[in-house]
Coordinates of C-alpha atoms in Angstrom, one line a residue:
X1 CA 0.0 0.0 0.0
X2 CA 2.7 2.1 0.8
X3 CA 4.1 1.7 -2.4
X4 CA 1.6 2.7 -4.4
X5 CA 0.7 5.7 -2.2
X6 CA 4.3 6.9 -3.3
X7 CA 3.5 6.8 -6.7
X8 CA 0.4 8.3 -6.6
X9 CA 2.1 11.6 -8.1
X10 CA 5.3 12.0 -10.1
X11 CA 7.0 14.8 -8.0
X12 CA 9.3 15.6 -11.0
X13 CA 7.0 16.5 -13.9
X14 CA 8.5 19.1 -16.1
X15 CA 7.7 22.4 -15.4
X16 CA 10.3 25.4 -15.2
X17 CA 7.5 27.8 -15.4
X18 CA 8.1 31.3 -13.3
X19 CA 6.1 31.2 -10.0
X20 CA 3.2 33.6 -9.7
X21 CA 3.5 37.0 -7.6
X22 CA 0.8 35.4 -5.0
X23 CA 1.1 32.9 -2.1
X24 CA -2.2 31.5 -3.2
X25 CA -1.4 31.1 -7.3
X26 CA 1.6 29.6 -6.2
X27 CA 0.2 26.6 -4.2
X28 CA -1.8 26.2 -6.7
X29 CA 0.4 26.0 -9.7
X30 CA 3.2 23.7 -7.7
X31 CA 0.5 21.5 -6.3
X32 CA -2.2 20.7 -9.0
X33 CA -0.9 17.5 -9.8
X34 CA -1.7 16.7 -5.7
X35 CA -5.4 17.7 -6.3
X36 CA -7.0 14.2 -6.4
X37 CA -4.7 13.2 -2.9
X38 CA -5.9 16.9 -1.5
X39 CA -9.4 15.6 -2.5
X40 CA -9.4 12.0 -1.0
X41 CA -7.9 13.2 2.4
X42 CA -10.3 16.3 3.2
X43 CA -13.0 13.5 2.6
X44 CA -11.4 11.2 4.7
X45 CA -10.9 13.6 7.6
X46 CA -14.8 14.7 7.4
X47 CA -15.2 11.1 7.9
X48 CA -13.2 10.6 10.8
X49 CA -14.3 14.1 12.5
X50 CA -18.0 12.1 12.2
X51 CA -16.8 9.3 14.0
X52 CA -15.2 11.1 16.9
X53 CA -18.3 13.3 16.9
X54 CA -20.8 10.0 17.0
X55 CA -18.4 8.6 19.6
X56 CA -19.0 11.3 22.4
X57 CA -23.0 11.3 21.8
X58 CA -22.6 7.6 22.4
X59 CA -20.8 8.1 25.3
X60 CA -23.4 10.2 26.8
X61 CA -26.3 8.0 25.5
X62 CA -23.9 5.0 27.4
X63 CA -24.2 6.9 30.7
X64 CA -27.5 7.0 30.2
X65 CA -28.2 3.8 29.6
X66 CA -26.2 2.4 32.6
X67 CA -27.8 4.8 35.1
X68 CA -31.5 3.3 33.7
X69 CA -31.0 0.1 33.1
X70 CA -30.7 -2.8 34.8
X71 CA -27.7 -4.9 35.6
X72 CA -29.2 -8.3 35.1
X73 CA -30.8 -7.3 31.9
X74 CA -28.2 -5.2 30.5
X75 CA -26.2 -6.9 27.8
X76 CA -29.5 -9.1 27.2
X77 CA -31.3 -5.7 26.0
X78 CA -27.8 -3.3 24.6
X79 CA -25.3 -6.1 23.8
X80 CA -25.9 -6.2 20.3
X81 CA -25.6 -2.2 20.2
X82 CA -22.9 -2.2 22.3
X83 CA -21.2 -4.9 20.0
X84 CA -21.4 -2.8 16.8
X85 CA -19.6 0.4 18.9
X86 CA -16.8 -2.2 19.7
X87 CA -16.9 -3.0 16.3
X88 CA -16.6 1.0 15.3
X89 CA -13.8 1.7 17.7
X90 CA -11.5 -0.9 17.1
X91 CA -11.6 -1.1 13.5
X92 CA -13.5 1.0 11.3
X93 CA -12.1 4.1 13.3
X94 CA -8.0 2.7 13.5
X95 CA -9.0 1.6 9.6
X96 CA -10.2 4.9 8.3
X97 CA -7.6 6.7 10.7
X98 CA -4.8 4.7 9.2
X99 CA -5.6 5.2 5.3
X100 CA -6.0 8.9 5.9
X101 CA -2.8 9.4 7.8
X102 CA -1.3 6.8 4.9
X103 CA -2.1 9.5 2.1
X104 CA -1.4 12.6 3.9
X105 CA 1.9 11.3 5.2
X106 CA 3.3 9.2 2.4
X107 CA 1.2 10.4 -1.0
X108 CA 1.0 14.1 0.5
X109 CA 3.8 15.6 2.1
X110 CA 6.9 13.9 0.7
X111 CA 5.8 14.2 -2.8
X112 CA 4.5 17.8 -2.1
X113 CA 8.1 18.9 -0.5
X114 CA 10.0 17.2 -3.0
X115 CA 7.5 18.7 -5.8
X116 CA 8.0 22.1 -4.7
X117 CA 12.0 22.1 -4.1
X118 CA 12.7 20.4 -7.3
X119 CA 10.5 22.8 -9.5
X120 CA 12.1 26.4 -7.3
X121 CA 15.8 24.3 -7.9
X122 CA 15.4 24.4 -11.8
X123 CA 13.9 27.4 -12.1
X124 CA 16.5 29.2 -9.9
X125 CA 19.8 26.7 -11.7
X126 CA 18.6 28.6 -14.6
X127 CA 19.3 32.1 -13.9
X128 CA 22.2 34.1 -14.6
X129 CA 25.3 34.0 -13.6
X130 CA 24.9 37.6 -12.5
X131 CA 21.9 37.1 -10.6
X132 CA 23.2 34.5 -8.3
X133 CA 26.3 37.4 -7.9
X134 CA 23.7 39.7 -6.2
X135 CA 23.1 37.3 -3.1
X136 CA 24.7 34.6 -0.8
X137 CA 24.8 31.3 -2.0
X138 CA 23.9 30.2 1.0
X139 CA 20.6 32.5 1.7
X140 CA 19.7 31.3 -2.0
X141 CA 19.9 27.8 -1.1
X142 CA 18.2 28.3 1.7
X143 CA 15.4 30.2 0.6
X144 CA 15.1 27.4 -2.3
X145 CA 15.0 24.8 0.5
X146 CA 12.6 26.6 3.4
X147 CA 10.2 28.0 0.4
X148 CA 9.2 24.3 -0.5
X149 CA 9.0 23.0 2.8
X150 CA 6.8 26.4 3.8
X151 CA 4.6 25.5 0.8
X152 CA 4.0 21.5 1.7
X153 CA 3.4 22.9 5.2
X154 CA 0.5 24.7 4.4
X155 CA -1.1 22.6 2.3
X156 CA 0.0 19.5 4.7
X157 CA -1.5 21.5 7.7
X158 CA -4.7 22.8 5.8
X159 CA -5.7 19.1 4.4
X160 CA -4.2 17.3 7.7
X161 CA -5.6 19.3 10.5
X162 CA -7.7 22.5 9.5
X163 CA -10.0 20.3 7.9
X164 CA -10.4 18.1 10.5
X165 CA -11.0 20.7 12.8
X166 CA -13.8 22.3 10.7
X167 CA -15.7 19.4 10.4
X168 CA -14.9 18.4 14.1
X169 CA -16.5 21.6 15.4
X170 CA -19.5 21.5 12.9
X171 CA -20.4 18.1 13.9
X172 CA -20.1 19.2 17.3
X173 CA -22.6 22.1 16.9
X174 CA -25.3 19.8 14.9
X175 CA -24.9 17.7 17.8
X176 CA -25.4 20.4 20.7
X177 CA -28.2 21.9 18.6
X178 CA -29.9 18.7 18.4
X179 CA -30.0 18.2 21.9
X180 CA -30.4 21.8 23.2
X181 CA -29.5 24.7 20.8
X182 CA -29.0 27.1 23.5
X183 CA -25.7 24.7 24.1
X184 CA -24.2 26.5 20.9
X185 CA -24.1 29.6 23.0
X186 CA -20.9 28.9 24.5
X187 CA -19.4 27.6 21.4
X188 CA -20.5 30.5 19.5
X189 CA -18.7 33.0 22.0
X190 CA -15.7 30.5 22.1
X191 CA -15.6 30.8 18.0
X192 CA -15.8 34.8 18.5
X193 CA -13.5 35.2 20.6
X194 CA -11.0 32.4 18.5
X195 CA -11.7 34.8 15.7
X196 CA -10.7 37.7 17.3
X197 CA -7.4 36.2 18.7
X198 CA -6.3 35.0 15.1
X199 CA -7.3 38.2 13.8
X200 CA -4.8 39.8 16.2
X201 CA -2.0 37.1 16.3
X202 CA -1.8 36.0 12.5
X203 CA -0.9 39.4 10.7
X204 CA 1.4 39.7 13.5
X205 CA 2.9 36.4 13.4
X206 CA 3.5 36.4 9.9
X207 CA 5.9 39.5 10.2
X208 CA 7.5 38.3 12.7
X209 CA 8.1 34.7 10.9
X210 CA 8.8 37.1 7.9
X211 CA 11.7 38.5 10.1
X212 CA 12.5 35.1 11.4
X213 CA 13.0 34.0 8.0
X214 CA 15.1 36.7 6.9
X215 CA 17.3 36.5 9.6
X216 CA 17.8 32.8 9.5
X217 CA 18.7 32.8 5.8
X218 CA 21.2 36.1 6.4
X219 CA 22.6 33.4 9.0
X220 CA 22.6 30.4 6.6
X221 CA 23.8 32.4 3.7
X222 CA 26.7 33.9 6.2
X223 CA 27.4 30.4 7.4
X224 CA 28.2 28.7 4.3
X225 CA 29.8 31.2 2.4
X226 CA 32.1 31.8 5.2
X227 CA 32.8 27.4 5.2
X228 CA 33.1 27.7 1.4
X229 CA 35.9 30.5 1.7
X230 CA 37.8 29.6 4.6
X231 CA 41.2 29.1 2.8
X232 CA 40.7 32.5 1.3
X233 CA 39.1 33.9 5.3
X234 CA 41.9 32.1 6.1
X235 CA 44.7 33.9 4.5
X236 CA 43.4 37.3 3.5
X237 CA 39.9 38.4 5.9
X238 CA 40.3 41.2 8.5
X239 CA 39.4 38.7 11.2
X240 CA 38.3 41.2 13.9
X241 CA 35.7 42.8 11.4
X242 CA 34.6 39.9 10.0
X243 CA 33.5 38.3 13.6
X244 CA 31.3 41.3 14.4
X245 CA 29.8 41.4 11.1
X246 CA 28.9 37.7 12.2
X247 CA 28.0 38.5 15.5
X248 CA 25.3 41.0 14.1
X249 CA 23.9 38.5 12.1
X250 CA 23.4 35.8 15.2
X251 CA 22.2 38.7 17.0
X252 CA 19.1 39.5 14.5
X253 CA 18.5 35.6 14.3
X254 CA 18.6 35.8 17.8
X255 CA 15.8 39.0 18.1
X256 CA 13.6 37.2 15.4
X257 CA 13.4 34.0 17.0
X258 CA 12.8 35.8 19.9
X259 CA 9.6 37.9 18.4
X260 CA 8.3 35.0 17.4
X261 CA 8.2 32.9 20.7
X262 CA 6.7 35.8 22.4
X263 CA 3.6 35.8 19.9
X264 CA 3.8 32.2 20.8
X265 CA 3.5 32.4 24.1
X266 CA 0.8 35.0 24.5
X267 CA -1.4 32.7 21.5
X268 CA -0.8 29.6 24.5
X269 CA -1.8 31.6 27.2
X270 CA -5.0 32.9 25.1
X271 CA -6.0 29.4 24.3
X272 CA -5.7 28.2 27.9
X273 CA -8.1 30.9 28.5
X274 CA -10.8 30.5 26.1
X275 CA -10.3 27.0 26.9
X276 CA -11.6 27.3 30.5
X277 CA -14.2 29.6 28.9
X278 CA -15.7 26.7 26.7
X279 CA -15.3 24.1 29.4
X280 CA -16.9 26.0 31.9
X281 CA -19.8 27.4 29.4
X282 CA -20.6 23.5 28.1
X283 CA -20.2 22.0 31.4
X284 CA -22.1 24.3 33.8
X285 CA -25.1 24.9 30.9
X286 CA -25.1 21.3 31.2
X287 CA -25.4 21.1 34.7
X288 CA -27.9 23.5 35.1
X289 CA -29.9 21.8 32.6
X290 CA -29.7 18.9 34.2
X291 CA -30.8 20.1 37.9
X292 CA -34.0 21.5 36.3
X293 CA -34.8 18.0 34.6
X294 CA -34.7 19.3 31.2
X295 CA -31.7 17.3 30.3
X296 CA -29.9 14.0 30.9
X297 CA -26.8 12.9 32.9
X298 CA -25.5 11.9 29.8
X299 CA -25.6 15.4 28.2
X300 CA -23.3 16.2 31.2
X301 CA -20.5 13.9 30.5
X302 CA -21.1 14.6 26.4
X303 CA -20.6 18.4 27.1
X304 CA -17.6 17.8 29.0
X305 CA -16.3 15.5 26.4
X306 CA -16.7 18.1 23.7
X307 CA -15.6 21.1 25.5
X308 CA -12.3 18.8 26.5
X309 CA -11.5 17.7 22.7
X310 CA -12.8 21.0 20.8
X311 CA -10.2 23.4 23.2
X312 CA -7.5 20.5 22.1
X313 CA -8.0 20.9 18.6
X314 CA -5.9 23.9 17.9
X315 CA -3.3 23.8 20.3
X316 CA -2.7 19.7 18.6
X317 CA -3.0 22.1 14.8
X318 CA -0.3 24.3 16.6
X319 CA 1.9 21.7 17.9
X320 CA 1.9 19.8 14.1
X321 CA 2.8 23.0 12.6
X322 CA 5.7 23.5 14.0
X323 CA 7.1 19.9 14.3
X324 CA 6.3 19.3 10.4
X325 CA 7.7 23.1 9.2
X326 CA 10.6 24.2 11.4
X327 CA 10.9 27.2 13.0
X328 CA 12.7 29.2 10.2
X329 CA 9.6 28.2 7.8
X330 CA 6.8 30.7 7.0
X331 CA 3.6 30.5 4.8
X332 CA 3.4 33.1 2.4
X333 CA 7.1 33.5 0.7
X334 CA 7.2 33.5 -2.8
X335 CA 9.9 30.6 -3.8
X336 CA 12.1 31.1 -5.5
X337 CA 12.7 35.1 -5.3
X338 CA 12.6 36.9 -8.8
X339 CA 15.5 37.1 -11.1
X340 CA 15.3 40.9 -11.3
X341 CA 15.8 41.2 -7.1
X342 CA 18.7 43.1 -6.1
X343 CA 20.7 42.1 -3.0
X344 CA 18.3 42.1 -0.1
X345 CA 19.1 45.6 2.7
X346 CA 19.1 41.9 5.4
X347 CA 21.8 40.1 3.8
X348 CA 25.1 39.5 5.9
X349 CA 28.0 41.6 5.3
X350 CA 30.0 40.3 2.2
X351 CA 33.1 38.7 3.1
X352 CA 36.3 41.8 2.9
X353 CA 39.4 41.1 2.4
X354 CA 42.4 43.1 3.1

């Protein structure tokens, strides 16, 4: 199986073509030949967002059932139902879960990195010699090698996670509202107030990963040209000068990383406190509901079930972001840069010689 996921898609299908001005027409010119994969997992993850979702109503509806029925007469009149759950958990679910994270991790992301790279590598061996002049080997390389990896991250990310996460939450509010639809209240302020704290950290997080970026290739670029001329360093390089033009350069990778972990932070901290918002909406409604005998104990342990894996949900996106990407990755650079791009103001220092 793993075989054939591979060659689903032929990563190296001609195409020298200049990339588009826009993150957007990018992804979509370097990863229309992953279309029908794209297509296959998004439906797969609906699928297996249903199943969690049907999973915690029958969790509450289990409560329930224990807390009415008898113990004598209890497998006798729910053993078949209870059979067919077994049957859902241990393999339809691990089945389904195992196929989509088959095609997202083998079919999806190696072909989509490798894709990317290759296609940004012939388009960039192709320039002039004169253009490669204006830059760093070294930042070029790297921006080559972070731009496809930033590209099969968001695509990886959006198919692996975001869509999950959408149909999780929609199948979570069908649920609530077909129980009680006062229940969405909660989630509905939790979704605002989501909103509001992306709306605030995004445009500020992709500056600072913008900066992050920069730096690190200025660091990169500085790193292996410096390698790559050491006999000449070596001989000829006003030693003194050339270890504080380095030093500057650590010391703006150094600031970057730093803005970036301090969005990161305050986006943790955020979460944690939206989270106790949800949980303590969904649970306590809950509650309340069921003192006034308008709801039953089962709805209890469903809400908190809910509240528990929805808050999850995008702190576990978070967390896969950053593993699968890197920290010196960003969506939303164009790859590779454009011929006519003179030497960046954030490059390193060129090497002097005396």
């Amino acid at each position: 199986m793993f075989r054939l996921l591979a060659r689903w898609v032929d990563p190296f299908r001609d195409d020298v073509a200049a990339p588009p001005a826009t993150v957007p027409s990018y992804l979509r010119q370097v990863l229309r030949p992953l279309r029908g994969v794209v297509a296959v997992s998004v439906g797969l993850s609906v699928v297996v967002a249903a199943i969690d979702v049907w999973l915690v109503a029958y969790a509450g509806r289990l409560v329930d059932l224990l807390g009415a029925a008898a113990p004598d007469t209890f497998w006798a009149e729910h053993g078949t139902e209870l059979l067919g759950a077994a049957a859902l958990v241990l393999v339809v679910r691990p089945a389904t879960n195992l196929v989509r994270e088959a095609i997202d991790d083998v079919a999806l992301k190696p072909n989509a990195l490798t894709m990317t790279t290759w296609r940004a590598h012939r388009y960039v061996s192709r320039q002039s010699v004169g253009w490669f002049r204006r830059d760093l080997a070294g930042r070029t390389a790297t921006r080559v090698r972070d731009g496809g990896a930033a590209a099969t991250s968001c695509v990886y990310n959006t198919v692996h996670a975001l869509a999950f996460i959408v149909a999780y939450i929609a199948g979570s509010a069908w649920l609530m509202a077909a129980i009680d639809p006062r229940l969405l209240l909660p989630l509905a302020a939790w979704l605002g107030c989501y909103a509001a704290l992306m709306w605030w950290v995004v445009p500020r997080y992709r500056r600072a990963s913008a900066r992050q970026q920069d730096a690190n290739s200025a660091l990169t670029g500085l790193l292996v040209d410096a390698y790559a001329n050491v006999d000449t360093l070596a001989l000829l390089a006003d030693r003194p000068g050339e270890e504080r033009a380095a030093r500057r350069v650590f010391a703006d990778a150094r600031q970057a990383q730093l803005g970036v972990q301090r969005l990161e932070v305050t986006m943790n901290a955020s979460m944690d406190v939206l989270s106790g918002v949800l949980l303590v909406g969904l649970v306590g409604y809950g509650v309340a509901l069921w003192r006034t005998g308008t709801a039953p104990l089962g709805l209890v342990a469903a809400a908190i079930a809910l509240s528990v894996r929805i808050t999850s949900l995008p702190n576990g996106s978070s967390t896969r972001s950053r593993r699968c990407s890197g920290p010196s990755v960003r969506c939303g650079r164009r790859s590779p840069p454009s011929p006519s791009r003179s030497r960046s103001p954030t490059a390193p220092t060129p090497l002097r010689c005396r």
